[in-house]
mmCIF file of C-alpha atoms in Angstrom:
data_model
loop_
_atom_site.group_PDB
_atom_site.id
_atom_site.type_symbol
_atom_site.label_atom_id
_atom_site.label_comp_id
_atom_site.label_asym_id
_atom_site.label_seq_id
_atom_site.Cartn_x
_atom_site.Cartn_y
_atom_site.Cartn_z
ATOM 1 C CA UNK A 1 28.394 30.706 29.504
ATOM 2 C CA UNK A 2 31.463 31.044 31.632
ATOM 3 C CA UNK A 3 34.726 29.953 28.551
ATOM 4 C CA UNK A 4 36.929 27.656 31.097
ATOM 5 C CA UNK A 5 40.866 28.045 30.575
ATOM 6 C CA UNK A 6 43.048 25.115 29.068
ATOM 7 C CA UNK A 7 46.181 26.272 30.811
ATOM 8 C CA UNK A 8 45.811 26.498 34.653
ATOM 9 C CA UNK A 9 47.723 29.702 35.288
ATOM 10 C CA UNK A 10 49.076 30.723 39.168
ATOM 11 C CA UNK A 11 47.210 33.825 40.434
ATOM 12 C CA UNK A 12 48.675 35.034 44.050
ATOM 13 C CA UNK A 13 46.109 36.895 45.944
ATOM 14 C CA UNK A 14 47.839 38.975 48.608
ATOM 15 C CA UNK A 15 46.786 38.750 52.229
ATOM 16 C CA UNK A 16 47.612 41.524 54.164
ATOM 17 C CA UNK A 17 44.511 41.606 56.724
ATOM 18 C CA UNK A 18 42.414 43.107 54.252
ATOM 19 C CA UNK A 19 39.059 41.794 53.492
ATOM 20 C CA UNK A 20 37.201 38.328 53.301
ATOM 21 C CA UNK A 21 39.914 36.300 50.131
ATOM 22 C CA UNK A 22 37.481 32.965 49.384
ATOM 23 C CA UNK A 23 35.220 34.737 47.127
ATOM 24 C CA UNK A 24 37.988 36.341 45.123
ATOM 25 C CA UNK A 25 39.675 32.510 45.069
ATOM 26 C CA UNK A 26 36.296 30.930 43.931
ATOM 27 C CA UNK A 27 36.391 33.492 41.010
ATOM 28 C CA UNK A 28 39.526 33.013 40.146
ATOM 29 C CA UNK A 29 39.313 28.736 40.603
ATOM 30 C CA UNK A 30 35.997 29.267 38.652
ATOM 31 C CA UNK A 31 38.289 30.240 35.581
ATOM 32 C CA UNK A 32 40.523 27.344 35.816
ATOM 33 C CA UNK A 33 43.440 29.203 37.812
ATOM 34 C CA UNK A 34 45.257 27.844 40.006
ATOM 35 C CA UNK A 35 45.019 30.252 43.400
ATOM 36 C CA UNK A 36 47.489 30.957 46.201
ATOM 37 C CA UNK A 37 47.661 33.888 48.972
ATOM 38 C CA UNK A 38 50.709 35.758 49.355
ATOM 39 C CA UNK A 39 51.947 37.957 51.682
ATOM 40 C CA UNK A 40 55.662 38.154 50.514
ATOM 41 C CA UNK A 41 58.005 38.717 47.786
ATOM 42 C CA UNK A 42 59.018 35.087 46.786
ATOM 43 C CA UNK A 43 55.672 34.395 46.260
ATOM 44 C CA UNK A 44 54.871 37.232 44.435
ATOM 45 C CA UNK A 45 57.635 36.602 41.781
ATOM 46 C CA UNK A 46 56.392 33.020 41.386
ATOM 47 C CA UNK A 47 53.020 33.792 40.342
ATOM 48 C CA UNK A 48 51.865 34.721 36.666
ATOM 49 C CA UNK A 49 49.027 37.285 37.938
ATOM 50 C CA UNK A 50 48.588 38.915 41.331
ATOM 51 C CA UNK A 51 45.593 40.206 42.713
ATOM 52 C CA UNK A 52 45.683 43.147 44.957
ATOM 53 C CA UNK A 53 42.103 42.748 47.186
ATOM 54 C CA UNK A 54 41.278 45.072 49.728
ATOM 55 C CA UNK A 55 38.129 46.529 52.145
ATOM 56 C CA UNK A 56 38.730 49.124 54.699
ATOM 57 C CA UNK A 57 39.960 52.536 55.037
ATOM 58 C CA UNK A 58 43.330 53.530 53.063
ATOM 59 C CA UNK A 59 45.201 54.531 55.564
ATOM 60 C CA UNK A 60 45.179 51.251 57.256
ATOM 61 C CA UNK A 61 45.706 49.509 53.582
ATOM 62 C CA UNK A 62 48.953 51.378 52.938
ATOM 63 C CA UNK A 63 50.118 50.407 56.636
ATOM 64 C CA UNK A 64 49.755 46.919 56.200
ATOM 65 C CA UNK A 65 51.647 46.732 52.820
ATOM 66 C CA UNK A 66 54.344 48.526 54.745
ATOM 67 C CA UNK A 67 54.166 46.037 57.463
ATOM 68 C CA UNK A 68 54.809 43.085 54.930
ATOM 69 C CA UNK A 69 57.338 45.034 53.242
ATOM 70 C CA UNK A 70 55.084 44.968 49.934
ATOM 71 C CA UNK A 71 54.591 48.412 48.978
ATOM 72 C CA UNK A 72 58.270 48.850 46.692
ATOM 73 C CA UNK A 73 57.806 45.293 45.905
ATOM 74 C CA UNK A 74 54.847 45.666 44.139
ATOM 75 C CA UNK A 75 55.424 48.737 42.908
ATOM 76 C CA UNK A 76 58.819 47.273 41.237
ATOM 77 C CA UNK A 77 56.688 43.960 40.299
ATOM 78 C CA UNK A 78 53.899 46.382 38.336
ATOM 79 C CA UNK A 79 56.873 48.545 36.656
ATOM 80 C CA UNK A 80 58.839 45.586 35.375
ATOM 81 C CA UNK A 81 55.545 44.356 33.534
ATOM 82 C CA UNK A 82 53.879 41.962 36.289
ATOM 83 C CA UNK A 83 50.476 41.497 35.984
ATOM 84 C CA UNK A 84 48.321 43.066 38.891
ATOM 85 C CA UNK A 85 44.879 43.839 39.372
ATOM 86 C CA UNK A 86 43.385 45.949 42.428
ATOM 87 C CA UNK A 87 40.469 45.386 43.210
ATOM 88 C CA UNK A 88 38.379 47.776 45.696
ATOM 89 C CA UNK A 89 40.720 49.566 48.308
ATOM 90 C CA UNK A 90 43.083 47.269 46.198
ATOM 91 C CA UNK A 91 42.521 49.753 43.408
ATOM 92 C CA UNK A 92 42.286 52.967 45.327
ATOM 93 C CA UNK A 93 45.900 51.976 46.596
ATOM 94 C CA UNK A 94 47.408 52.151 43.305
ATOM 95 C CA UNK A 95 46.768 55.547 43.019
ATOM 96 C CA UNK A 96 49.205 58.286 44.323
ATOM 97 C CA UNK A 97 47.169 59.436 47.255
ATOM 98 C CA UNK A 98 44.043 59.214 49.186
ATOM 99 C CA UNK A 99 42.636 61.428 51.879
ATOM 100 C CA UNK A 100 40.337 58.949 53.902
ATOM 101 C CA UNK A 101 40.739 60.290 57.452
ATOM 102 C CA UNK A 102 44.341 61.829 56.675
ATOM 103 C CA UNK A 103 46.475 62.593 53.586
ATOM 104 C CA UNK A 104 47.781 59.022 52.741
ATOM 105 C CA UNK A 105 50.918 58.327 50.187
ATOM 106 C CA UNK A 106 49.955 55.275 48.260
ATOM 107 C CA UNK A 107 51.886 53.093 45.310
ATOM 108 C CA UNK A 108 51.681 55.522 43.241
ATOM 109 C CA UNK A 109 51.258 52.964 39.820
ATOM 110 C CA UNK A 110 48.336 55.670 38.591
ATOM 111 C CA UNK A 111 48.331 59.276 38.487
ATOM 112 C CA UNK A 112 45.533 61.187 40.922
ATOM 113 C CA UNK A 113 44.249 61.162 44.550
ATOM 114 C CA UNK A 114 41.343 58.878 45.883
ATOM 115 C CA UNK A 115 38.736 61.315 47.494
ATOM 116 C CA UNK A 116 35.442 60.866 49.240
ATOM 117 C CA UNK A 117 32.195 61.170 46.882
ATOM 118 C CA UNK A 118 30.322 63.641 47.523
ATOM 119 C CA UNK A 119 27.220 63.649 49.379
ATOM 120 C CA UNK A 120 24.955 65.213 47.089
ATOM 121 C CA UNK A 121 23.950 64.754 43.781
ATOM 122 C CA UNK A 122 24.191 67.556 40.800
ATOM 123 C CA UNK A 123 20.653 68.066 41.436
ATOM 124 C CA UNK A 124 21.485 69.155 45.003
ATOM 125 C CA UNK A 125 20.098 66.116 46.053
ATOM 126 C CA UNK A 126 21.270 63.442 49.101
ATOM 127 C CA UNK A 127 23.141 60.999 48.289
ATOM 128 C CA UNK A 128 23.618 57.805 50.491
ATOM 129 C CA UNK A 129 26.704 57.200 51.213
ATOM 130 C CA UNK A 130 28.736 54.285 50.700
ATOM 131 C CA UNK A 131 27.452 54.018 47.885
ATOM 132 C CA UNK A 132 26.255 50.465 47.291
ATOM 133 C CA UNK A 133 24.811 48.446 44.826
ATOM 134 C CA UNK A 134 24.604 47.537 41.052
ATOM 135 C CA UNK A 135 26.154 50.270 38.393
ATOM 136 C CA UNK A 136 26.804 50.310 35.003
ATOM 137 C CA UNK A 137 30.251 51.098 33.413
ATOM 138 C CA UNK A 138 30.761 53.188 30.594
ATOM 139 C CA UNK A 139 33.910 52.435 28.491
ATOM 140 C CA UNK A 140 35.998 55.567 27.164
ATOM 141 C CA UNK A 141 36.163 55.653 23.570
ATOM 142 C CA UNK A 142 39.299 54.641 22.096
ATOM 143 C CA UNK A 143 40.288 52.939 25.159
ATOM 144 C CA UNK A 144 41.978 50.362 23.262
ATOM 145 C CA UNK A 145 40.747 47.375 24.749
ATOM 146 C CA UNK A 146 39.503 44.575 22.262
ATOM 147 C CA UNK A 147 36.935 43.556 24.958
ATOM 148 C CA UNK A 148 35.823 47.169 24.415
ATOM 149 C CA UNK A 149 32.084 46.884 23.148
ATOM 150 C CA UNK A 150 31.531 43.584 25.397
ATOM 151 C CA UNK A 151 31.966 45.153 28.202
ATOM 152 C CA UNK A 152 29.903 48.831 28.104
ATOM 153 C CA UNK A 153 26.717 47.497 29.167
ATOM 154 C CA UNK A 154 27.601 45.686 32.417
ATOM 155 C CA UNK A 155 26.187 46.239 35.643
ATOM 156 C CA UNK A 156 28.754 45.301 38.460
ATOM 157 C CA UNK A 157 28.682 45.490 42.101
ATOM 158 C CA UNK A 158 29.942 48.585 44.089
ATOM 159 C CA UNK A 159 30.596 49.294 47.745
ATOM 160 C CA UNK A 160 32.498 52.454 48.431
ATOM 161 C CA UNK A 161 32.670 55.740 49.598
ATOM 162 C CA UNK A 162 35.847 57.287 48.180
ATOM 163 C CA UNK A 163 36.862 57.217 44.521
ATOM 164 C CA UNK A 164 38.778 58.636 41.894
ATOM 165 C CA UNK A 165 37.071 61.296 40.107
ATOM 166 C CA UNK A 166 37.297 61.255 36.497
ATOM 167 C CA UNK A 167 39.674 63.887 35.108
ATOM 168 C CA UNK A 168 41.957 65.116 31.722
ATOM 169 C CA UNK A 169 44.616 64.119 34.386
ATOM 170 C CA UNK A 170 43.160 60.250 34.711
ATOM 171 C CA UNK A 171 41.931 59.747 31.342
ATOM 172 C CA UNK A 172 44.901 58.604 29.421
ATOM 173 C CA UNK A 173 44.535 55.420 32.293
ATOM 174 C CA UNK A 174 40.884 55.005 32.220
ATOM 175 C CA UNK A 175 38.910 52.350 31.062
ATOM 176 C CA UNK A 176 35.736 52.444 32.284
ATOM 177 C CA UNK A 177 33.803 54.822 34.564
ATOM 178 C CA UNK A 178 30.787 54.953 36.635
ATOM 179 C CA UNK A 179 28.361 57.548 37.520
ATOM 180 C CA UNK A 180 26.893 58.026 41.026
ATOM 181 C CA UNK A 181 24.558 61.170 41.808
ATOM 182 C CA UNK A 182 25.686 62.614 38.366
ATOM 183 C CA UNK A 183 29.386 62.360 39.591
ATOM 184 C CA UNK A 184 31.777 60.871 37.303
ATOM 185 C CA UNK A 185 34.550 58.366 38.802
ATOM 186 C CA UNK A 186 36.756 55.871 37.557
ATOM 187 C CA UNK A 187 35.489 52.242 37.641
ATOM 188 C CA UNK A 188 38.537 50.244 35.485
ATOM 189 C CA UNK A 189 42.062 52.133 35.302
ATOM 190 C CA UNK A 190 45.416 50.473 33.734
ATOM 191 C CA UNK A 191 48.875 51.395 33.605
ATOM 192 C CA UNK A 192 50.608 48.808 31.266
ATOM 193 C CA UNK A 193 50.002 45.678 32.503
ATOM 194 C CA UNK A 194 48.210 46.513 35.635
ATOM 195 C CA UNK A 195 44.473 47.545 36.315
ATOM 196 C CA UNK A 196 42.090 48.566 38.674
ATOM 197 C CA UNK A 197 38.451 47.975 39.621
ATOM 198 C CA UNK A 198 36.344 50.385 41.867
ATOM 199 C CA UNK A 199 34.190 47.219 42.158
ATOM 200 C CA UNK A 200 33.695 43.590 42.986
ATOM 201 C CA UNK A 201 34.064 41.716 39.773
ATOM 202 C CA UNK A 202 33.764 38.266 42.065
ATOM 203 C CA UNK A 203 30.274 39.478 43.344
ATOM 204 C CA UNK A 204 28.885 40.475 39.769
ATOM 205 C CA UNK A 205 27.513 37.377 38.685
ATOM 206 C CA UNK A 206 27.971 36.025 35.329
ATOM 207 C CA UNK A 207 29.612 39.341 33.770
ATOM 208 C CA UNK A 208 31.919 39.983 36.700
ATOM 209 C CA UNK A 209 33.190 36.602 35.879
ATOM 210 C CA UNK A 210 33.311 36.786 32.004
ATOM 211 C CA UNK A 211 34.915 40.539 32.946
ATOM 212 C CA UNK A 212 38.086 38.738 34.784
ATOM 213 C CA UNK A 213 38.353 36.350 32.263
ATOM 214 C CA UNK A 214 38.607 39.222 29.798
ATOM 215 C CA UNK A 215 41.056 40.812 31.995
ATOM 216 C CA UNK A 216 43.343 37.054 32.481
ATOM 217 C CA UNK A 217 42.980 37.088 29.011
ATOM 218 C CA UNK A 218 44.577 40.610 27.966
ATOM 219 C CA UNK A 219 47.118 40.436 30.689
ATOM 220 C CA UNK A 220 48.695 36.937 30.141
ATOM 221 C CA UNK A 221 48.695 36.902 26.466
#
C-alpha cells in the first residue's frame, strides 16, 4: 500500500516542450504533493522539489533549457542543495555529455557521457533497440541509501536507446543499475541532493510509486 504524506510539499515539474507532464503530476498528486509546471527561475526557487522530465533526443533537450534560460539555473539550483530529480532524457541531461546525433554539452551535475546502447548483446546477439520494457535494478553495495534492500528487486519501466554505461568513473554516483543484452548502465545516479532515473518511475506501478516516495522522502528530510 501506497504511505500518503501528512505535509503537502510543492514539487515544480519543468515544461520545456519535452514529453507528455500529467502522468508525472498524477504520481506526484498520488503522494500528497502539491504539483506545479515551471518553465522559469522564480518558480523554480519557490518549489521544495523539482522534477526534471524529458522524452526526445538530447540535443533538442539541452536546446530547450537554453531557450528558457534554465540550464545555469538549474545547475546553480542542484549545487546550492535543491532537490532535483531527472527523469528519462531528464536524467541523461544531467550528465556532462551525450552524443545522440552530435556531441552535445549537457548540465554537467554527474560525471560521464550518455551514449547509444549497443546493438548486440555479449553473446553477439541482436538486440532491439530502444530498448523497452520492464527491468530490474540492481543496487550497488554500500550505496548508502537506507531504502537500499527495498528497492533491489524492482522491476521498472524503460524506454531508451542511449544510456550511461556503468564505469569506476560513475560509480561513486550510482545507485542502481540495469542490465540490457549483458550491458551494464546506470538506472538511479545522485550527486548530493539530486538524482537520476534511466526510467519511468510514474509508469511502474505500485513500486515506481513507493520508489518516489522513497526518493521525496530522502531528499526533503
Amino acid at each position: 500500500q501506497v504511505k500518503m504524506k501528512k505535509n503537502k510539499k510543492i514539487v515544480g515539474i519543468i515544461d520545456y516542450g519535452m514529453g507528455n507532464l500529467q502522468s508525472l503530476k498524477n504520481a506526484f498528486e498520488l503522494l500528497e504533493n502539491r504539483c506545479i509546471f515551471l518553465n522559469d527561475l522564480d518558480d523554480l526557487n519557490n518549489t521544495n522539489l523539482c522534477i526534471l522530465p524529458g522524452v526526445g533526443a538530447f540535443p533538442e533537450g539541452m536546446k530547450q533549457l537554453h531557450k528558457l534560460r534554465l540550464i545555469n539555473n538549474l545547475k546553480n539550483y542542484s549545487n546550492k542543495g535543491g532537490s532535483l530529480i531527472g527523469i528519462c532524457l531528464g536524467m541523461q541531461l544531467l550528465f556532462e555529455n551525450g552524443t545522440e546525433f552530435e556531441q552535445t554539452k549537457g548540465l554537467g551535475i554527474i560525471p560521464g557521457t550518455i551514449d547509444r546502447i549497443p546493438n548486440q548483446s555479449l553473446k553477439n546477439e541482436r538486440l532491439v533497440l530502444p530498448h523497452v520494457g520492464w527491468n530490474k535494478i540492481i543496487s550497488i553495495e554500500n550505496n548508502n541509501f537506507k531504502w537500499h534492500e527495498e528497492i533491489k528487486n524492482y522491476n521498472q519501466y524503460f524506454v531508451h536507446s542511449y544510456a550511461a554505461k556503468f564505469s569506476k568513473e560513475i560509480e561513486p554516483h550510482t545507485i542502481c543499475t540495469t542490465n540490457y543484452g549483458g550491458h551494464e548502465f546506470c538506472a538511479i545516479v545522485r550527486n548530493k541532493n539530486t538524482i537520476g532515473l534511466q526510467f519511468h518511475p510514474e509508469r511502474s506501478g505500485l513500486d515506481g510509486i513507493n520508489l518516489l516516495s522513497n526518493i521525496i522522502k530522502t531528499l526533503l528530510k
